[in-house]
Amino acid sequence: MIENMSKAKPYRKRVGAVGATCVMLIALMAAPMAPSPAWSAESYGGGLFPLGQRTPPAKFPEEPIPFKSIKDIPARPRLALEIGDPFLDTGKLGPGFETPWGAVWQPRLWGYMIYRTALQHFQTATRTNNEWANRLDVFVNLQLTGTEKILLNLRPLDNNRPTQFTRYSFDDPNGGEGYVSEYNLDIEALFFEGDLGSLLPKLDPKGMTLLDFGYTVGRQAITFQEGILINDTVNMVGLVRNNLYLPGVSSLRISGMWAWDRADRGVTDTDTNTFGLFSSADMPKSTVSLDLIYIEDEGEDGDAFYVGASTIQRIGLLNTAFRINNSIALDNDRQGVADGSLLSAEISWTPYNSDDIVYVNPYLALGNFTQAGREPVFGGPLGALGILFASPNLSNYGSELSSFTDDVAGFAAGYQAFWDNHRRNL
């Protein structure tokens, strides 16, 4: 992995990351490969590239492949909580019940958790920190139909601030040591989403009314332009219309939202109103998007307007995405709200005879581009361009390179190799 910047310099020495990388590399070289039907000695030899497993073009088998019955397929992993029809199981579905407005609901309650823990060290010019940090994401999903659901997300071990994770600090940069608890039952996400045509079928019994609007209401994460334009959790209501048709456009999606408060603009939550209009069109050779956001802020940060545009396509053997994002402060520039433009590109390709990925992502920032919204634990607008710019979202430990943009140019370059039918990658 190579990532370079002309002005932004590395501001962390990450001994833990270097050690972990060495351990992974040694384990990868020493561990025996698990047997798989597609493995062969020829898959791994011959020349420097690809670095990963060689994957020749697929061919029709010369011998028939027998059909696998249920007993031949490994049992699915169960979720921590399954009430009603199990998640991704086989067999008959429950009959459910019909609502007064005509929808047939088959309630299923599913719950699962993601626990992350890290023993980490970082050092800057002014401080050194060693800590054991923890994060737990708890999800409870009430699935009513194939489209309608209510999702709850709790993070009981942190308060969504880098300094507010449950952790043990060996040498706290603020002068303290020992165990720090941040237990809470704050709601990180709680929203209801679905489709109006599915929710209210009696209003359109023949399926001919323009009622197929997707809707969502509640607290949830929103991400546009790969998180460069906005990457935040807000209280919002939104509508989306998919599969619109225009000449030369096979599918057009238009969505709008209004969000009240919780807009993180680089410092803290502010009392804001956020209005967004987002569009994406599938054209013969490209997918083009245009995203507009206006934030009304009666606080000291002031109003601002944000524009993001992108085009995604394949050029020969290259997968490409070109983006331009702009922030326009309608009042005076401040720490989290300023004028600027960020031009970026994502260029990747697959070496012949493999599934490996090579990528080069250049960028150029003119002025001080700022995002419309960003969760406090997330990295800045460059986080989507390379792993050295991305924050792990786990306590005080941030990205190795500064992910913010203020008259800066650079690029990220990397190579991802796969082995053992994608069971291993580096």
Tab-separated table of C-alpha atoms in Angstrom:
chain	number	residue	atom	x	y	z
A	1	MET	CA	0.000	0.000	0.000
A	2	ILE	CA	1.427	3.379	-1.035
A	3	GLU	CA	-0.311	6.604	-0.197
A	4	ASN	CA	1.268	10.004	-0.774
A	5	MET	CA	0.299	13.634	-0.306
A	6	SER	CA	2.025	16.848	-1.319
A	7	LYS	CA	1.125	18.855	1.805
A	8	ALA	CA	-0.673	16.593	4.276
A	9	LYS	CA	1.965	14.604	6.140
A	10	PRO	CA	1.762	11.484	8.317
A	11	TYR	CA	0.889	12.578	11.821
A	12	ARG	CA	0.852	9.216	13.573
A	13	LYS	CA	3.488	6.542	14.087
A	14	ARG	CA	1.450	3.407	14.320
A	15	VAL	CA	3.615	0.678	15.785
A	16	GLY	CA	0.620	-1.589	16.406
A	17	ALA	CA	-0.392	-1.452	12.738
A	18	VAL	CA	3.128	-2.351	11.584
A	19	GLY	CA	3.275	-5.288	13.977
A	20	ALA	CA	-0.159	-6.519	12.950
A	21	THR	CA	0.791	-6.319	9.274
A	22	CYS	CA	3.937	-8.394	9.907
A	23	VAL	CA	1.944	-10.986	11.842
A	24	MET	CA	-0.657	-11.251	9.067
A	25	LEU	CA	2.021	-11.584	6.414
A	26	ILE	CA	3.859	-14.332	8.327
A	27	ALA	CA	0.590	-16.173	8.996
A	28	LEU	CA	-0.386	-15.893	5.348
A	29	MET	CA	2.930	-17.334	4.202
A	30	ALA	CA	3.084	-20.096	6.824
A	31	ALA	CA	-0.533	-21.247	7.096
A	32	PRO	CA	-1.550	-24.172	4.875
A	33	MET	CA	-4.126	-23.428	2.261
A	34	ALA	CA	-7.525	-24.934	2.923
A	35	PRO	CA	-8.434	-27.438	0.201
A	36	SER	CA	-11.030	-26.317	-2.302
A	37	PRO	CA	-12.273	-27.795	-5.580
A	38	ALA	CA	-10.800	-24.995	-7.713
A	39	TRP	CA	-7.319	-25.165	-6.165
A	40	SER	CA	-4.371	-26.476	-8.118
A	41	ALA	CA	-0.616	-26.037	-7.932
A	42	GLU	CA	-0.712	-24.142	-11.208
A	43	SER	CA	-3.037	-21.615	-9.582
A	44	TYR	CA	-0.180	-20.160	-7.540
A	45	GLY	CA	2.880	-20.283	-9.773
A	46	GLY	CA	4.422	-18.565	-12.754
A	47	GLY	CA	5.622	-14.958	-12.797
A	48	LEU	CA	5.357	-12.047	-10.376
A	49	PHE	CA	1.852	-10.911	-11.265
A	50	PRO	CA	-0.747	-11.638	-10.241
A	51	LEU	CA	0.382	-11.857	-6.621
A	52	GLY	CA	-2.746	-13.751	-5.642
A	53	GLN	CA	-4.303	-16.971	-6.832
A	54	ARG	CA	-4.444	-17.401	-10.585
A	55	THR	CA	-8.004	-17.689	-11.822
A	56	PRO	CA	-8.226	-18.805	-15.439
A	57	PRO	CA	-11.413	-18.143	-17.410
A	58	ALA	CA	-14.288	-20.407	-16.391
A	59	LYS	CA	-15.078	-23.367	-18.596
A	60	PHE	CA	-18.066	-25.621	-18.840
A	61	PRO	CA	-17.310	-28.848	-16.945
A	62	GLU	CA	-16.844	-31.997	-18.981
A	63	GLU	CA	-18.532	-34.127	-16.316
A	64	PRO	CA	-22.047	-33.485	-15.002
A	65	ILE	CA	-22.281	-31.874	-11.572
A	66	PRO	CA	-24.879	-33.555	-9.334
A	67	PHE	CA	-27.591	-31.447	-7.765
A	68	LYS	CA	-27.059	-30.768	-4.054
A	69	SER	CA	-29.886	-31.626	-1.725
A	70	ILE	CA	-30.613	-29.861	1.567
A	71	LYS	CA	-28.521	-32.365	3.520
A	72	ASP	CA	-25.503	-31.659	1.291
A	73	ILE	CA	-25.545	-27.917	2.041
A	74	PRO	CA	-23.905	-26.756	5.294
A	75	ALA	CA	-26.276	-25.414	7.931
A	76	ARG	CA	-26.657	-21.639	7.919
A	77	PRO	CA	-25.273	-19.620	10.856
A	78	ARG	CA	-28.123	-18.618	13.155
A	79	LEU	CA	-28.610	-15.050	14.278
A	80	ALA	CA	-28.476	-14.209	17.976
A	81	LEU	CA	-32.248	-13.547	17.928
A	82	GLU	CA	-34.761	-15.115	15.543
A	83	ILE	CA	-38.492	-14.897	16.252
A	84	GLY	CA	-40.805	-15.865	13.411
A	85	ASP	CA	-39.403	-17.087	10.110
A	86	PRO	CA	-35.615	-17.631	10.487
A	87	PHE	CA	-33.195	-15.493	8.491
A	88	LEU	CA	-32.246	-17.060	5.115
A	89	ASP	CA	-33.638	-20.442	6.114
A	90	THR	CA	-35.493	-22.983	3.962
A	91	GLY	CA	-39.081	-24.174	4.218
A	92	LYS	CA	-42.523	-22.589	4.255
A	93	LEU	CA	-43.099	-18.994	5.320
A	94	GLY	CA	-45.618	-18.140	8.019
A	95	PRO	CA	-49.024	-16.982	6.713
A	96	GLY	CA	-48.917	-13.652	8.559
A	97	PHE	CA	-52.019	-11.481	8.679
A	98	GLU	CA	-53.747	-8.866	6.553
A	99	THR	CA	-53.804	-5.277	7.793
A	100	PRO	CA	-56.916	-3.045	7.480
A	101	TRP	CA	-55.184	-1.154	4.665
A	102	GLY	CA	-54.651	-4.317	2.610
A	103	ALA	CA	-51.020	-5.207	3.226
A	104	VAL	CA	-50.090	-8.728	4.292
A	105	TRP	CA	-47.552	-8.618	7.097
A	106	GLN	CA	-45.378	-11.549	8.157
A	107	PRO	CA	-43.533	-10.196	11.203
A	108	ARG	CA	-40.045	-11.553	11.861
A	109	LEU	CA	-37.773	-10.228	14.593
A	110	TRP	CA	-34.057	-10.668	13.984
A	111	GLY	CA	-31.181	-9.504	16.161
A	112	TYR	CA	-27.407	-9.628	15.760
A	113	MET	CA	-24.281	-7.908	17.094
A	114	ILE	CA	-20.884	-6.785	15.829
A	115	TYR	CA	-18.174	-6.522	18.480
A	116	ARG	CA	-14.810	-4.900	17.740
A	117	THR	CA	-11.846	-4.699	20.090
A	118	ALA	CA	-8.323	-3.414	19.564
A	119	LEU	CA	-5.092	-3.107	21.517
A	120	GLN	CA	-3.514	-0.073	19.914
A	121	HIS	CA	-0.627	2.349	20.164
A	122	PHE	CA	-0.104	5.664	18.446
A	123	GLN	CA	2.344	8.500	18.824
A	124	THR	CA	2.302	12.108	17.657
A	125	ALA	CA	4.684	14.996	18.125
A	126	THR	CA	2.889	15.997	21.330
A	127	ARG	CA	1.582	12.785	22.912
A	128	THR	CA	1.721	9.008	23.079
A	129	ASN	CA	-1.285	6.810	23.775
A	130	ASN	CA	-1.624	3.087	24.478
A	131	GLU	CA	-5.112	1.729	24.990
A	132	TRP	CA	-7.440	-1.234	24.774
A	133	ALA	CA	-10.609	0.032	23.050
A	134	ASN	CA	-13.993	-1.632	22.516
A	135	ARG	CA	-17.064	-1.075	20.384
A	136	LEU	CA	-20.324	-3.022	20.184
A	137	ASP	CA	-23.042	-2.476	17.559
A	138	VAL	CA	-26.386	-4.106	18.377
A	139	PHE	CA	-29.011	-4.382	15.622
A	140	VAL	CA	-32.651	-5.394	16.025
A	141	ASN	CA	-34.628	-5.710	12.784
A	142	LEU	CA	-38.424	-6.077	12.743
A	143	GLN	CA	-39.150	-7.253	9.204
A	144	LEU	CA	-42.843	-6.818	8.330
A	145	THR	CA	-42.768	-7.569	4.589
A	146	GLY	CA	-40.129	-7.839	1.898
A	147	THR	CA	-39.949	-4.029	1.803
A	148	GLU	CA	-41.292	-2.754	5.161
A	149	LYS	CA	-39.060	-2.937	8.208
A	150	ILE	CA	-38.112	-1.150	11.420
A	151	LEU	CA	-34.425	-1.154	12.351
A	152	LEU	CA	-32.926	-0.275	15.745
A	153	ASN	CA	-29.167	0.209	16.277
A	154	LEU	CA	-27.566	0.666	19.702
A	155	ARG	CA	-23.911	1.275	20.533
A	156	PRO	CA	-23.790	0.576	24.283
A	157	LEU	CA	-19.984	0.835	24.652
A	158	ASP	CA	-19.338	4.297	23.182
A	159	ASN	CA	-20.836	7.754	22.816
A	160	ASN	CA	-19.797	8.384	19.202
A	161	ARG	CA	-16.812	10.559	20.121
A	162	PRO	CA	-13.154	9.472	19.762
A	163	THR	CA	-12.542	10.153	23.472
A	164	GLN	CA	-15.759	8.436	24.594
A	165	PHE	CA	-15.205	4.723	23.980
A	166	THR	CA	-15.135	2.097	26.710
A	167	ARG	CA	-11.419	1.442	27.057
A	168	TYR	CA	-8.460	0.807	29.296
A	169	SER	CA	-5.834	3.522	28.952
A	170	PHE	CA	-2.261	2.640	29.856
A	171	ASP	CA	-1.164	6.271	29.540
A	172	ASP	CA	-4.119	8.543	28.850
A	173	PRO	CA	-3.047	11.670	26.890
A	174	ASN	CA	-5.154	13.789	29.255
A	175	GLY	CA	-3.060	12.661	32.209
A	176	GLY	CA	-5.078	9.723	33.502
A	177	GLU	CA	-4.810	5.970	33.357
A	178	GLY	CA	-7.059	2.999	33.948
A	179	TYR	CA	-10.491	1.806	32.934
A	180	VAL	CA	-12.948	4.232	31.334
A	181	SER	CA	-16.581	3.153	30.909
A	182	GLU	CA	-18.935	4.759	28.432
A	183	TYR	CA	-21.959	2.499	28.874
A	184	ASN	CA	-25.212	3.904	27.490
A	185	LEU	CA	-28.474	3.015	25.780
A	186	ASP	CA	-28.472	5.934	23.347
A	187	ILE	CA	-30.212	5.191	20.062
A	188	GLU	CA	-27.784	5.401	17.177
A	189	ALA	CA	-30.404	4.510	14.544
A	190	LEU	CA	-34.160	3.882	14.586
A	191	PHE	CA	-36.098	4.179	11.355
A	192	PHE	CA	-39.059	2.778	9.440
A	193	GLU	CA	-38.715	2.269	5.698
A	194	GLY	CA	-40.622	0.657	2.883
A	195	ASP	CA	-42.635	1.282	-0.265
A	196	LEU	CA	-45.943	3.165	-0.329
A	197	GLY	CA	-47.426	0.799	-2.909
A	198	SER	CA	-46.609	-2.185	-0.677
A	199	LEU	CA	-47.705	-0.419	2.498
A	200	LEU	CA	-51.074	0.777	1.117
A	201	PRO	CA	-52.092	-1.676	-1.634
A	202	LYS	CA	-55.821	-0.767	-1.345
A	203	LEU	CA	-55.008	2.654	-2.799
A	204	ASP	CA	-53.717	0.966	-5.959
A	205	PRO	CA	-55.446	-2.433	-6.374
A	206	LYS	CA	-54.568	-2.689	-10.081
A	207	GLY	CA	-50.982	-1.536	-9.721
A	208	MET	CA	-51.468	1.317	-12.181
A	209	THR	CA	-51.172	4.356	-9.880
A	210	LEU	CA	-47.867	6.188	-9.457
A	211	LEU	CA	-47.683	5.099	-5.846
A	212	ASP	CA	-44.410	3.184	-5.861
A	213	PHE	CA	-42.392	5.660	-3.839
A	214	GLY	CA	-39.848	4.417	-1.358
A	215	TYR	CA	-40.026	6.173	1.991
A	216	THR	CA	-38.012	6.348	5.176
A	217	VAL	CA	-38.485	8.198	8.445
A	218	GLY	CA	-36.359	8.227	11.568
A	219	ARG	CA	-32.700	8.378	12.619
A	220	GLN	CA	-30.316	6.766	10.175
A	221	ALA	CA	-26.991	7.061	8.358
A	222	ILE	CA	-26.852	8.794	4.968
A	223	THR	CA	-23.904	8.565	2.583
A	224	PHE	CA	-23.540	10.214	-0.822
A	225	GLN	CA	-20.603	10.473	-3.212
A	226	GLU	CA	-18.913	7.568	-1.379
A	227	GLY	CA	-19.103	9.575	1.847
A	228	ILE	CA	-17.182	12.525	0.404
A	229	LEU	CA	-20.196	14.862	0.235
A	230	ILE	CA	-21.949	13.649	3.396
A	231	ASN	CA	-21.376	10.749	5.776
A	232	ASP	CA	-23.559	11.366	8.797
A	233	THR	CA	-26.403	10.091	10.974
A	234	VAL	CA	-29.416	12.414	11.100
A	235	ASN	CA	-33.107	12.498	11.994
A	236	MET	CA	-34.829	12.616	8.638
A	237	VAL	CA	-37.746	11.867	6.361
A	238	GLY	CA	-37.116	10.897	2.760
A	239	LEU	CA	-38.838	9.833	-0.448
A	240	VAL	CA	-37.309	8.076	-3.456
A	241	ARG	CA	-38.638	7.212	-6.895
A	242	ASN	CA	-36.763	4.493	-8.756
A	243	ASN	CA	-36.851	3.217	-12.327
A	244	LEU	CA	-37.936	6.438	-14.009
A	245	TYR	CA	-37.379	6.472	-17.763
A	246	LEU	CA	-35.964	9.172	-20.004
A	247	PRO	CA	-34.662	8.951	-23.598
A	248	GLY	CA	-31.141	7.544	-23.417
A	249	VAL	CA	-31.546	6.674	-19.736
A	250	SER	CA	-32.484	3.115	-18.800
A	251	SER	CA	-33.165	3.961	-15.158
A	252	LEU	CA	-33.354	7.243	-13.263
A	253	ARG	CA	-33.550	7.550	-9.500
A	254	ILE	CA	-34.551	10.777	-7.750
A	255	SER	CA	-34.751	11.111	-3.983
A	256	GLY	CA	-35.300	13.964	-1.572
A	257	MET	CA	-34.883	14.352	2.165
A	258	TRP	CA	-35.395	16.762	5.012
A	259	ALA	CA	-33.321	16.250	8.155
A	260	TRP	CA	-33.684	18.105	11.408
A	261	ASP	CA	-30.798	18.629	13.854
A	262	ARG	CA	-27.896	16.151	14.466
A	263	ALA	CA	-25.876	17.510	11.537
A	264	ASP	CA	-22.217	17.073	12.538
A	265	ARG	CA	-20.274	19.794	10.758
A	266	GLY	CA	-16.791	19.048	11.984
A	267	VAL	CA	-17.243	20.096	15.613
A	268	THR	CA	-20.529	19.152	17.300
A	269	ASP	CA	-24.184	18.518	16.551
A	270	THR	CA	-25.922	21.755	15.604
A	271	ASP	CA	-29.514	22.913	15.363
A	272	THR	CA	-29.923	22.675	11.608
A	273	ASN	CA	-32.341	21.928	8.819
A	274	THR	CA	-30.814	19.896	5.994
A	275	PHE	CA	-32.513	19.650	2.603
A	276	GLY	CA	-31.206	17.224	0.011
A	277	LEU	CA	-32.044	16.353	-3.585
A	278	PHE	CA	-30.188	13.381	-5.057
A	279	SER	CA	-30.317	11.838	-8.519
A	280	SER	CA	-28.625	8.990	-10.371
A	281	ALA	CA	-29.049	7.939	-14.006
A	282	ASP	CA	-27.941	4.740	-15.749
A	283	MET	CA	-26.840	5.742	-19.242
A	284	PRO	CA	-25.479	3.573	-22.083
A	285	LYS	CA	-21.831	3.894	-21.015
A	286	SER	CA	-21.879	5.571	-17.595
A	287	THR	CA	-23.805	5.978	-14.366
A	288	VAL	CA	-24.068	9.709	-13.646
A	289	SER	CA	-25.152	11.264	-10.356
A	290	LEU	CA	-25.855	14.806	-9.177
A	291	ASP	CA	-26.402	15.502	-5.473
A	292	LEU	CA	-27.451	18.821	-3.920
A	293	ILE	CA	-27.578	19.685	-0.197
A	294	TYR	CA	-28.570	22.940	1.500
A	295	ILE	CA	-28.098	23.382	5.246
A	296	GLU	CA	-29.933	26.087	7.160
A	297	ASP	CA	-28.117	26.755	10.417
A	298	GLU	CA	-29.212	29.479	12.802
A	299	GLY	CA	-26.106	28.883	14.938
A	300	GLU	CA	-22.634	30.256	14.518
A	301	ASP	CA	-21.656	27.871	11.700
A	302	GLY	CA	-24.046	29.515	9.257
A	303	ASP	CA	-25.810	28.345	6.112
A	304	ALA	CA	-24.043	26.427	3.363
A	305	PHE	CA	-24.660	24.796	-0.014
A	306	TYR	CA	-23.034	21.583	-1.244
A	307	VAL	CA	-22.876	20.048	-4.730
A	308	GLY	CA	-21.513	16.664	-5.732
A	309	ALA	CA	-21.332	15.159	-9.229
A	310	SER	CA	-19.842	11.905	-10.450
A	311	THR	CA	-19.627	9.616	-13.425
A	312	ILE	CA	-18.807	5.913	-13.137
A	313	GLN	CA	-17.866	3.822	-16.169
A	314	ARG	CA	-15.527	1.261	-17.665
A	315	ILE	CA	-12.878	2.559	-20.074
A	316	GLY	CA	-11.256	-0.362	-21.852
A	317	LEU	CA	-9.863	-2.595	-19.099
A	318	LEU	CA	-10.124	0.150	-16.463
A	319	ASN	CA	-12.878	0.679	-13.929
A	320	THR	CA	-13.128	4.425	-13.367
A	321	ALA	CA	-15.053	6.928	-11.262
A	322	PHE	CA	-14.579	10.687	-11.533
A	323	ARG	CA	-16.013	13.028	-8.893
A	324	ILE	CA	-16.167	16.723	-8.119
A	325	ASN	CA	-17.540	17.921	-4.792
A	326	ASN	CA	-17.997	21.546	-3.764
A	327	SER	CA	-18.765	23.277	-0.472
A	328	ILE	CA	-19.999	26.875	-0.487
A	329	ALA	CA	-20.230	28.729	2.834
A	330	LEU	CA	-23.007	31.298	2.544
A	331	ASP	CA	-21.647	33.114	5.602
A	332	ASN	CA	-18.058	33.461	6.808
A	333	ASP	CA	-15.712	30.454	6.583
A	334	ARG	CA	-15.388	28.500	9.827
A	335	GLN	CA	-13.669	25.315	10.980
A	336	GLY	CA	-16.375	22.957	9.716
A	337	VAL	CA	-17.930	25.152	7.013
A	338	ALA	CA	-15.764	26.674	4.262
A	339	ASP	CA	-15.435	27.204	0.517
A	340	GLY	CA	-13.614	24.577	-1.480
A	341	SER	CA	-13.650	21.967	-4.224
A	342	LEU	CA	-12.362	18.405	-4.206
A	343	LEU	CA	-11.641	16.676	-7.521
A	344	SER	CA	-10.957	12.959	-7.266
A	345	ALA	CA	-10.701	9.881	-9.426
A	346	GLU	CA	-10.797	6.149	-8.702
A	347	ILE	CA	-9.023	3.998	-11.277
A	348	SER	CA	-8.700	0.234	-10.879
A	349	TRP	CA	-8.070	-2.842	-12.952
A	350	THR	CA	-7.682	-6.595	-12.562
A	351	PRO	CA	-4.387	-8.240	-13.608
A	352	TYR	CA	-4.827	-10.889	-16.283
A	353	ASN	CA	-5.704	-14.379	-15.105
A	354	SER	CA	-6.684	-13.335	-11.578
A	355	ASP	CA	-9.243	-11.600	-9.353
A	356	ASP	CA	-6.644	-9.253	-7.803
A	357	ILE	CA	-7.290	-5.512	-7.788
A	358	VAL	CA	-4.846	-2.704	-8.523
A	359	TYR	CA	-5.978	0.853	-7.880
A	360	VAL	CA	-4.697	4.426	-8.148
A	361	ASN	CA	-6.842	7.213	-6.701
A	362	PRO	CA	-5.561	10.776	-7.328
A	363	TYR	CA	-7.145	13.897	-5.849
A	364	LEU	CA	-6.825	17.686	-5.923
A	365	ALA	CA	-8.339	20.054	-3.350
A	366	LEU	CA	-8.830	23.714	-4.250
A	367	GLY	CA	-9.525	25.742	-1.138
A	368	ASN	CA	-10.842	24.109	2.032
A	369	PHE	CA	-13.536	21.620	1.023
A	370	THR	CA	-15.762	20.614	3.951
A	371	GLN	CA	-18.432	17.932	4.109
A	372	ALA	CA	-22.107	18.667	4.637
A	373	GLY	CA	-22.096	16.252	7.576
A	374	ARG	CA	-19.633	13.827	9.132
A	375	GLU	CA	-19.909	11.519	12.126
A	376	PRO	CA	-17.342	12.521	14.786
A	377	VAL	CA	-15.574	9.130	14.673
A	378	PHE	CA	-15.332	9.090	10.864
A	379	GLY	CA	-12.373	10.352	8.879
A	380	GLY	CA	-12.529	13.352	6.572
A	381	PRO	CA	-13.446	13.505	2.870
A	382	LEU	CA	-10.319	11.579	1.759
A	383	GLY	CA	-11.331	8.523	3.791
A	384	ALA	CA	-12.969	6.883	0.765
A	385	LEU	CA	-9.815	7.087	-1.381
A	386	GLY	CA	-7.413	4.862	0.566
A	387	ILE	CA	-7.089	2.897	3.790
A	388	LEU	CA	-4.351	5.169	5.167
A	389	PHE	CA	-6.841	8.061	5.039
A	390	ALA	CA	-9.693	6.063	6.609
A	391	SER	CA	-10.418	6.094	10.320
A	392	PRO	CA	-11.065	2.712	12.004
A	393	ASN	CA	-13.863	4.393	14.022
A	394	LEU	CA	-12.536	2.944	17.260
A	395	SER	CA	-11.573	5.363	20.060
A	396	ASN	CA	-8.679	7.854	19.900
A	397	TYR	CA	-6.948	5.999	17.109
A	398	GLY	CA	-7.487	7.845	13.808
A	399	SER	CA	-6.149	7.607	10.273
A	400	GLU	CA	-2.404	7.440	9.574
A	401	LEU	CA	-2.577	10.337	7.119
A	402	SER	CA	-4.691	13.442	7.542
A	403	SER	CA	-7.937	12.926	5.612
A	404	PHE	CA	-8.910	16.595	5.431
A	405	THR	CA	-8.506	18.868	2.440
A	406	ASP	CA	-7.092	22.380	2.286
A	407	ASP	CA	-5.173	23.199	-0.930
A	408	VAL	CA	-3.638	19.759	-1.185
A	409	ALA	CA	-2.922	17.241	-3.942
A	410	GLY	CA	-1.897	13.610	-3.791
A	411	PHE	CA	-2.897	10.048	-4.544
A	412	ALA	CA	-3.493	6.655	-2.979
A	413	ALA	CA	-2.268	3.480	-4.675
A	414	GLY	CA	-2.728	-0.110	-3.623
A	415	TYR	CA	-2.815	-3.772	-4.587
A	416	GLN	CA	-5.257	-6.283	-3.111
A	417	ALA	CA	-4.477	-9.964	-3.656
A	418	PHE	CA	-6.853	-12.917	-3.113
A	419	TRP	CA	-6.137	-16.557	-2.309
A	420	ASP	CA	-8.045	-19.727	-1.560
A	421	ASN	CA	-11.169	-18.755	-3.530
A	422	HIS	CA	-11.384	-15.327	-1.843
A	423	ARG	CA	-11.147	-16.788	1.676
A	424	ARG	CA	-7.861	-14.917	2.192
A	425	ASN	CA	-6.796	-11.495	0.997
A	426	LEU	CA	-3.953	-9.075	1.644
